[in-house]
GROMACS .gro file of C-alpha atoms in nm:
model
  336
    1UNK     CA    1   0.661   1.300   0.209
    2UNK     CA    2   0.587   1.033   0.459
    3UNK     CA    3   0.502   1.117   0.861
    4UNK     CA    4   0.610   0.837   1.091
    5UNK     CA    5   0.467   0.835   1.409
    6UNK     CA    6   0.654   0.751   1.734
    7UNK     CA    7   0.570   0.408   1.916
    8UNK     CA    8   0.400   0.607   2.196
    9UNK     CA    9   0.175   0.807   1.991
   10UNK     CA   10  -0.168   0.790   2.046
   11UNK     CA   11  -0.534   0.753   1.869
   12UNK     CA   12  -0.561   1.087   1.912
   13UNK     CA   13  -0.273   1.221   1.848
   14UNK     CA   14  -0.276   1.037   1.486
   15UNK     CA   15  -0.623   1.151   1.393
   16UNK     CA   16  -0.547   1.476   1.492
   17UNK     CA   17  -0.282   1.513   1.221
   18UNK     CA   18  -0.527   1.275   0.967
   19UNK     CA   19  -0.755   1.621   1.022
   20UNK     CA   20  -0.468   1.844   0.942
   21UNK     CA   21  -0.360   1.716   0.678
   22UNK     CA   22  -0.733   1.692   0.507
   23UNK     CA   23  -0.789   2.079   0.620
   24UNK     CA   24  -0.495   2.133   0.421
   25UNK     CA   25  -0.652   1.917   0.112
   26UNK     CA   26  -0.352   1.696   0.090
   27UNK     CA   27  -0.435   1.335  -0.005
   28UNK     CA   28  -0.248   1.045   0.226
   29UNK     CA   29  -0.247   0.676   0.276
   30UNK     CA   30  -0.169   0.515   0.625
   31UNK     CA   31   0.087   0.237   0.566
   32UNK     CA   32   0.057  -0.109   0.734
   33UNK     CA   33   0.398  -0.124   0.971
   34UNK     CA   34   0.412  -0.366   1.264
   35UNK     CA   35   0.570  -0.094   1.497
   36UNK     CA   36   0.473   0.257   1.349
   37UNK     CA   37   0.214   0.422   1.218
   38UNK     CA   38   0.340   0.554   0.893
   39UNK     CA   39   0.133   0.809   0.644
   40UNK     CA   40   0.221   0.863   0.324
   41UNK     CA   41   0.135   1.219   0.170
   42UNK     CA   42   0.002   1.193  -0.223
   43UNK     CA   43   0.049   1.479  -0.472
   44UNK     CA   44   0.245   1.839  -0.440
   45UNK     CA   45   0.307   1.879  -0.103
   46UNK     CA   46   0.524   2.213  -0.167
   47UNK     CA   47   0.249   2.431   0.035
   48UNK     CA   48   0.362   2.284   0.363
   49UNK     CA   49   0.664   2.326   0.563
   50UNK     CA   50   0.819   2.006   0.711
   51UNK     CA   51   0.885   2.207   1.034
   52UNK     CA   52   0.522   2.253   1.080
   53UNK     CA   53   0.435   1.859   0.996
   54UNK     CA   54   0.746   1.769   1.258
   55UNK     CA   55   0.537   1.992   1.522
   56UNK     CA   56   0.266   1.774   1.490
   57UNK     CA   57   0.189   1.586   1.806
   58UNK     CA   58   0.305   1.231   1.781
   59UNK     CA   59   0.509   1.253   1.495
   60UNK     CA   60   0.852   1.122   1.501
   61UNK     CA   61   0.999   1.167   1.201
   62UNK     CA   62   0.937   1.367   0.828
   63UNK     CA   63   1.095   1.211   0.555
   64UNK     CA   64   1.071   1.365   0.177
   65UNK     CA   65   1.091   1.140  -0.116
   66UNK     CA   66   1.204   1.331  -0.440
   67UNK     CA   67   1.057   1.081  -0.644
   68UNK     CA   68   0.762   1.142  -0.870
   69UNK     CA   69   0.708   0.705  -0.755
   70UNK     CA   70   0.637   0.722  -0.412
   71UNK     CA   71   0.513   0.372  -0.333
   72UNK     CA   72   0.758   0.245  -0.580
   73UNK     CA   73   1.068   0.430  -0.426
   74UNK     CA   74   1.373   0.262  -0.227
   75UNK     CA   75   1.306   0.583   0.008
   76UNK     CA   76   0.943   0.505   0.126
   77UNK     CA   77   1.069   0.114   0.159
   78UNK     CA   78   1.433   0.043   0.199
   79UNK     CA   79   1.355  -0.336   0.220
   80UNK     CA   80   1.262  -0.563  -0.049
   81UNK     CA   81   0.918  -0.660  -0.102
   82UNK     CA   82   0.885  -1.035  -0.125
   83UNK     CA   83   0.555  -1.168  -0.253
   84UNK     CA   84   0.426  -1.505  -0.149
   85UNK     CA   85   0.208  -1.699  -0.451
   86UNK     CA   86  -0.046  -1.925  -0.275
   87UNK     CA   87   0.134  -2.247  -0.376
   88UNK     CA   88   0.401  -2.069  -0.097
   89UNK     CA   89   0.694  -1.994  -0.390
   90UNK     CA   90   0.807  -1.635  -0.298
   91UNK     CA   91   0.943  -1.361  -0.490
   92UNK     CA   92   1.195  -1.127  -0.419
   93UNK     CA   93   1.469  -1.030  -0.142
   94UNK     CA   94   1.702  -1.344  -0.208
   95UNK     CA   95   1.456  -1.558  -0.327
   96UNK     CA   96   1.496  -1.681  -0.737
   97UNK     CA   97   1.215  -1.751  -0.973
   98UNK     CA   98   1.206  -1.906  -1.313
   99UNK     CA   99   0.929  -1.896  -1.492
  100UNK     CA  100   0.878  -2.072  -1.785
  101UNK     CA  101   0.621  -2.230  -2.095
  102UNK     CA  102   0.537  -2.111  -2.411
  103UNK     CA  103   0.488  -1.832  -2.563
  104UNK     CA  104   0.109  -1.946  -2.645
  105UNK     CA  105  -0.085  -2.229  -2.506
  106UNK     CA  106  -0.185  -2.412  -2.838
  107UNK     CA  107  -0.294  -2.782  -2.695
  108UNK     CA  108  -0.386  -2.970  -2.375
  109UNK     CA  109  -0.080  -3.167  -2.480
  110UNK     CA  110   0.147  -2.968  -2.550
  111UNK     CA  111   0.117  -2.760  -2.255
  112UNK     CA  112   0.081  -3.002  -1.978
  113UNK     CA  113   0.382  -3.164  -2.149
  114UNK     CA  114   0.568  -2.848  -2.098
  115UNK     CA  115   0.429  -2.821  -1.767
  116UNK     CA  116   0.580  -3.161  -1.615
  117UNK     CA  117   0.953  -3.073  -1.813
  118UNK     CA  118   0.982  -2.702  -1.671
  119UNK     CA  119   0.917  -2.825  -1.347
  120UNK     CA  120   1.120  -3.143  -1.332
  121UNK     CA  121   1.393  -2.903  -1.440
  122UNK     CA  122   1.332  -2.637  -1.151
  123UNK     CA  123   1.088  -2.384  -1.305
  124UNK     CA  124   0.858  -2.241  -1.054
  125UNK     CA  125   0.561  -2.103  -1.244
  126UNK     CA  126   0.405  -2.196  -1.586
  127UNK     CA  127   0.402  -1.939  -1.853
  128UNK     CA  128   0.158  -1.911  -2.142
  129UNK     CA  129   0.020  -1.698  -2.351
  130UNK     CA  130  -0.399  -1.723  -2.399
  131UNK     CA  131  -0.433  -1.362  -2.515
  132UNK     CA  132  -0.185  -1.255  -2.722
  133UNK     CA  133  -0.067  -0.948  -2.860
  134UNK     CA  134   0.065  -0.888  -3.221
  135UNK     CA  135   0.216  -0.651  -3.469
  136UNK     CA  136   0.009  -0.836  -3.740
  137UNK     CA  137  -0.351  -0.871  -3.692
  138UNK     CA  138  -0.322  -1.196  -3.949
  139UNK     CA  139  -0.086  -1.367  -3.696
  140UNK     CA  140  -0.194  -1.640  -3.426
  141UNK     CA  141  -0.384  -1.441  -3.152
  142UNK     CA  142  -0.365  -1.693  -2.892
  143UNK     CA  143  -0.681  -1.968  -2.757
  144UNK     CA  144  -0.828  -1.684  -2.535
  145UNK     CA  145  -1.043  -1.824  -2.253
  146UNK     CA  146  -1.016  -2.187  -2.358
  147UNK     CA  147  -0.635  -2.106  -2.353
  148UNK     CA  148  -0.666  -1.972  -2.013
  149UNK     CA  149  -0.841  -2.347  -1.920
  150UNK     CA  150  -0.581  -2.523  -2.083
  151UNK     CA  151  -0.342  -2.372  -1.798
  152UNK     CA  152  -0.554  -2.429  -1.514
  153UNK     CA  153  -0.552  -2.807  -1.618
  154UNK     CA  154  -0.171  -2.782  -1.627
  155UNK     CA  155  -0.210  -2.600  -1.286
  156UNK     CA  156  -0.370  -2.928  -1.151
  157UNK     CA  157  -0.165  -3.144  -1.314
  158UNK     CA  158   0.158  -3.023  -1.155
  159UNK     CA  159   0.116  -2.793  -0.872
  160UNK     CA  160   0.301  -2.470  -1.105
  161UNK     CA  161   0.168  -2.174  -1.055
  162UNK     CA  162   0.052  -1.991  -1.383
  163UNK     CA  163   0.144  -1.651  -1.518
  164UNK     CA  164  -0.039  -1.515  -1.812
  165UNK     CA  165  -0.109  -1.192  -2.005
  166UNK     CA  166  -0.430  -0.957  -1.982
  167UNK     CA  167  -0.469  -0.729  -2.266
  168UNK     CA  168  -0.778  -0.572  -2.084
  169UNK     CA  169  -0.996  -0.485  -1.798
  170UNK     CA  170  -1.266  -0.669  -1.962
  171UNK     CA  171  -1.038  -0.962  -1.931
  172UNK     CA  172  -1.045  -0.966  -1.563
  173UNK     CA  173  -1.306  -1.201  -1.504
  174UNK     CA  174  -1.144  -1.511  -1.644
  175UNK     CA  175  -0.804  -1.445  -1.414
  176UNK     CA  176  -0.958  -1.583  -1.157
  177UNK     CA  177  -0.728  -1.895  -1.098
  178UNK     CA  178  -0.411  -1.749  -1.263
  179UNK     CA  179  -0.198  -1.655  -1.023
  180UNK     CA  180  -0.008  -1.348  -1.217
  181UNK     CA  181  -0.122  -1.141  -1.425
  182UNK     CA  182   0.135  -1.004  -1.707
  183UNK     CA  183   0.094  -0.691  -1.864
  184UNK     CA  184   0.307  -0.681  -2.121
  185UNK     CA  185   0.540  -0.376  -2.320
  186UNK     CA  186   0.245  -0.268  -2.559
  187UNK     CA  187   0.001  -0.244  -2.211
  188UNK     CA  188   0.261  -0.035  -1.958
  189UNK     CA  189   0.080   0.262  -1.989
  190UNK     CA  190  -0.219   0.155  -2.029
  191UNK     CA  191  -0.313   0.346  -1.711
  192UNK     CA  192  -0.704   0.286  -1.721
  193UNK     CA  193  -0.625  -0.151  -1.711
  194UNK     CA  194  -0.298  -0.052  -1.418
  195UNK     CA  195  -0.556   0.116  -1.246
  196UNK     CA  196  -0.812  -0.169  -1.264
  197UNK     CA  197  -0.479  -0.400  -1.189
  198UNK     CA  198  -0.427  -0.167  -0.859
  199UNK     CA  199  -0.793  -0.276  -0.758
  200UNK     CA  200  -0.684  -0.668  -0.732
  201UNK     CA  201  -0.508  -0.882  -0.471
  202UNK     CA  202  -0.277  -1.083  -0.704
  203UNK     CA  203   0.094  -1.045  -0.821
  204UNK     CA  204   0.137  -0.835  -1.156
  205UNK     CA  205   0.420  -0.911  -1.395
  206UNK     CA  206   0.501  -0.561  -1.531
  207UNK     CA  207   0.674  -0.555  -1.844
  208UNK     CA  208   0.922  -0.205  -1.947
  209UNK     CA  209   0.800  -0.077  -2.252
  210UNK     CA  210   0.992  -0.113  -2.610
  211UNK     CA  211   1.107   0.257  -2.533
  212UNK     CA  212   1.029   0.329  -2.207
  213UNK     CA  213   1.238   0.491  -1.909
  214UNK     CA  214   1.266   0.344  -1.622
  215UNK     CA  215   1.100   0.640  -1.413
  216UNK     CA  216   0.851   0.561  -1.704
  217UNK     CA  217   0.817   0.185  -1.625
  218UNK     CA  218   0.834   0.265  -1.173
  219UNK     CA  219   0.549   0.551  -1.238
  220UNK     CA  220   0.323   0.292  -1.459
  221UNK     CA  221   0.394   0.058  -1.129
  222UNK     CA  222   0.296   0.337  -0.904
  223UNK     CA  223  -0.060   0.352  -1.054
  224UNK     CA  224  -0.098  -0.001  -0.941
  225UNK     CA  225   0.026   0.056  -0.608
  226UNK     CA  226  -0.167   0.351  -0.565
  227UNK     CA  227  -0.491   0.099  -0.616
  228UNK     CA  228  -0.414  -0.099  -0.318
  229UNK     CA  229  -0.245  -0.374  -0.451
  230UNK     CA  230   0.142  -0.409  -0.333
  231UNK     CA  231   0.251  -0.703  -0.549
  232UNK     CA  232   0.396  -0.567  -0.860
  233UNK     CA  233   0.698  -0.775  -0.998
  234UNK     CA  234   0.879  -0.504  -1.242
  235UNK     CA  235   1.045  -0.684  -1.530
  236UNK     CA  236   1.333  -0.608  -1.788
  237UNK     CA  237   1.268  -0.766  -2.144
  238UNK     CA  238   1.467  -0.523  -2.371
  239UNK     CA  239   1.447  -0.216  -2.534
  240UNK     CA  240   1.372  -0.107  -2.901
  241UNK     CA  241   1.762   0.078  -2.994
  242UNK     CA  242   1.902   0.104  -3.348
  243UNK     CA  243   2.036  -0.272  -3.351
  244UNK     CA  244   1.903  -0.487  -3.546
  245UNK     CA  245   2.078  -0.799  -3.537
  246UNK     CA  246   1.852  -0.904  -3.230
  247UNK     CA  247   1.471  -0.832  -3.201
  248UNK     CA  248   1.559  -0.622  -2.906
  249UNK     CA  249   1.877  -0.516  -2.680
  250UNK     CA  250   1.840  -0.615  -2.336
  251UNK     CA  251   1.914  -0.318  -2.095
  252UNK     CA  252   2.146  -0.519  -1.828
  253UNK     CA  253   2.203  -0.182  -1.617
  254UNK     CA  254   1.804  -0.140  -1.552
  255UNK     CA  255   1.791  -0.470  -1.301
  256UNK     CA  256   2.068  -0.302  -1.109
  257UNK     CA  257   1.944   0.045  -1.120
  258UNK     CA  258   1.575  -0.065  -1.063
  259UNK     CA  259   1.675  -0.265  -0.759
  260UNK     CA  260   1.831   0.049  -0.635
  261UNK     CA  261   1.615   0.284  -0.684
  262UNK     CA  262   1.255   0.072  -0.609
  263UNK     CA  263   1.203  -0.209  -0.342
  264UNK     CA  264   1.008  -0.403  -0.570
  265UNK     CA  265   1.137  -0.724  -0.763
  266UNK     CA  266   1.314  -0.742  -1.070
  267UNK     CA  267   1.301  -1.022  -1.331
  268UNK     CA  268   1.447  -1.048  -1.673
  269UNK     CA  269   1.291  -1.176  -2.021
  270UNK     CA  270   1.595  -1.278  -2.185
  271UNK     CA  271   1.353  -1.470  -2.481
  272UNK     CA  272   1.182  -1.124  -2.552
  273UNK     CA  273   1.518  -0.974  -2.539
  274UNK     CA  274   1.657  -1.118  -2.795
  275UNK     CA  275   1.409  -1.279  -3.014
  276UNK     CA  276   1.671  -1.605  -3.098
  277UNK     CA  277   1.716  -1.890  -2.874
  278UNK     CA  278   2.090  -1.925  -2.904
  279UNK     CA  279   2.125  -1.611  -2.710
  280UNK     CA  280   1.881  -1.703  -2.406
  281UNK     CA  281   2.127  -1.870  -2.214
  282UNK     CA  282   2.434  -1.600  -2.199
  283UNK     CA  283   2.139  -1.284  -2.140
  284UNK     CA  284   1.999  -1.553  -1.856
  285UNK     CA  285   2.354  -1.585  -1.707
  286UNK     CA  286   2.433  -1.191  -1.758
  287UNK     CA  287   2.083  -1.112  -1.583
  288UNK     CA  288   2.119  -1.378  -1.296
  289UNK     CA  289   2.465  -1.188  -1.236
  290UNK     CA  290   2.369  -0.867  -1.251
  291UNK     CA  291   2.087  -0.904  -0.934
  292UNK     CA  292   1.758  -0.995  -1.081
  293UNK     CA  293   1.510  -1.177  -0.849
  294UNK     CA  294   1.431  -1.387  -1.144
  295UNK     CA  295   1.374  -1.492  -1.501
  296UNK     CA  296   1.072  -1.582  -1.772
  297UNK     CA  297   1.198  -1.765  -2.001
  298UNK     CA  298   1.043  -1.920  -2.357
  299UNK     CA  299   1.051  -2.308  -2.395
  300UNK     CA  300   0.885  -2.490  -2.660
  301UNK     CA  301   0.849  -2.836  -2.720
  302UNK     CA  302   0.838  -2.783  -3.091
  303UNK     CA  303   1.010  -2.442  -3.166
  304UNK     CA  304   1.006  -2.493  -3.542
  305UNK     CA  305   0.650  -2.550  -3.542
  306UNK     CA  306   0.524  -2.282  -3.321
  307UNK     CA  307   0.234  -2.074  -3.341
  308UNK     CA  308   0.419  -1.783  -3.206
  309UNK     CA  309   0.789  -1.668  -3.130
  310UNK     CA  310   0.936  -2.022  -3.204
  311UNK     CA  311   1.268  -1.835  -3.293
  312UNK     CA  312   1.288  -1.724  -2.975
  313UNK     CA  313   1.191  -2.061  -2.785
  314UNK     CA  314   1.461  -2.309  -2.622
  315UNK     CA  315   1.379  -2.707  -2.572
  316UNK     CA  316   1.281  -2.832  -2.272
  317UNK     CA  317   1.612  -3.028  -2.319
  318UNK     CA  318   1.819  -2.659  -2.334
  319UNK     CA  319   1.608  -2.516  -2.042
  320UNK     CA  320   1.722  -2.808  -1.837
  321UNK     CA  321   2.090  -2.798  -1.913
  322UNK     CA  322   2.025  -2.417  -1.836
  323UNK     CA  323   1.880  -2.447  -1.513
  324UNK     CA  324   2.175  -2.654  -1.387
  325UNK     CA  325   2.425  -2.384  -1.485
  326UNK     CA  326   2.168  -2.092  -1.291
  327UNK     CA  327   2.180  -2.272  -1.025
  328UNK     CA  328   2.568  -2.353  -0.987
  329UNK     CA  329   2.562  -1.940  -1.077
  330UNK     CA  330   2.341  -1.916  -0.798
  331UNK     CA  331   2.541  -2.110  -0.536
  332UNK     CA  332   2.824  -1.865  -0.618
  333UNK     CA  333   2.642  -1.568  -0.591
  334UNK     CA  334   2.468  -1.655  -0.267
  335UNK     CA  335   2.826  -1.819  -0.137
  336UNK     CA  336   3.016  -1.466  -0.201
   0.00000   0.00000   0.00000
């Protein structure tokens, strides 16, 4: 339920209802609007008639959102959130990012290399991997903290800004200077780290679990906006089905659906998706299409001789003759 307050309300008035509403034990956050004063009632909310709430001195209007995702939900926010990263690149609303890099940082070289490529061909954030998550505990587990240094060099080098995966609350302390935080398929309900992730004023990259709804994936984001923090970035990167000729099968009708029903952004992982290069550029096309705000995309400067996911990895050479066809797609889409 949300309680928006007329223009001419006063102090008082507001307060008055704040008092209400705790006499009552219901749990509410005020909402930051340049013209109103909005409150946002938290939890079952059954006990109270909207009659009595609309009686309330001040109040303009009493909306009720069915939606178990009430911070998440089109109804509480019918405009998109854009976030801005520091470096000024925005996401969401019309905007279009591309985020690219490896799937692990494994040298200086090799990712500041990647750095200057993804960029020359029109990336807008770095992507790599420091902590990494894997079905096999003998596989390459990523550089950790030194990994994490590798991309603030990169950072320096070339202005990107940096996206990277925390597998932990414990982790927190050496985010400092990444700019997005990733949680990835294995970590969306990790509710204990989302909470911790709620707590923090930077952007969160929230990957859809391998088998996970989307009310699922909008009430994982909803612990992190409950925390405080408003930047969540939701993102698509396929869904564990009974396929197996791809790693995954990339659910095209959840960017449409989640822009619908949530005002947050929408990206697609068509590398994740499909787990083999040759099929990152159609899913890229099909989820530029189909609305998203964005894509991460896998590029490797060596895919046969990655550490991790080279199968999945496109050259910086096939990343750049991608970019020009998104953005001719773009043009169209934008021009329609």
């Amino acid at each position: 339920m949300i309680i928006k307050f007329k223009k001419t309300a006063t102090v008082e008035q507001i307060q008055a209802s704040k008092n209400w509403l705790i006499k009552k034990e219901i749990s509410f956050q005020e909402i930051d609007s340049d013209n109103y004063t909005l409150l946002l009632l938290i939890g079952d909310t059954s006990h109270i008639s909207i009659d009595t709430v609309q009686a309330l001195e001040g109040v303009a209007e009493v909306r009720v959102i069915q939606e178990q995702y009430k911070l998440a939900s089109r109804t509480f926010n019918q405009y998109d959130t854009i976030i801005t990263l520091d470096n000024g690149v925005k996401i969401g609303g019309e905007n279009f990012l591309v985020m690219a890099g490896p799937c692990s940082v494994e040298s200086e070289e090799q990712i500041i290399e990647i750095a200057k490529s993804v960029k020359k061909s029109g990336a807008n954030v770095l992507r790599g991997g420091a902590f990494k998550p894997r079905t096999s505990p003998y596989s390459f587990q990523g550089m950790g903290v030194e990994g994490l240094k590798l991309l603030e060099i990169s950072k320096k080098e070339t202005g990107l800004a940096i996206v990277s995966e925390i597998m932990e609350a414990s982790q927190l302390k050496y985010f400092e200077n990444v700019d997005i935080l990733q949680v990835g398929a294995r970590n969306m309900q990790n509710f204990e780290l989302l909470k911790e992730l709620g707590k923090i004023d930077k952007p969160v990259l929230l990957k859809r679990g391998l088998s996970a709804t989307y009310q699922e994936l909008l009430m994982s984001a909803e612990y992190i906006l409950a925390g405080g923090n408003k930047k969540v970035i939701l993102c698509e990167r396929g869904i564990r089905t009974f396929e197996t000729g791809t790693r995954n099968t990339l659910d095209i009708t959840a960017i449409p659906y989640l822009k619908m029903k949530s005002h947050l952004p929408v990206i697609a992982d068509p590398s994740h998706a499909a787990g083999l290069s040759q099929y990152v550029e159609p899913l890229s096309m099909a989820s530029t299409v189909s609305g998203a705000n964005g894509l991460i995309i896998e590029v490797h400067n060596d895919p046969k001789n990655a550490l991790s996911d080279g199968a999945q990895s496109i050259t910086p050479i096939q990343f750049d003759l991608l970019m020009k066809k998104i953005i001719k797609l773009r043009k169209v889409i934008l021009d329609d």
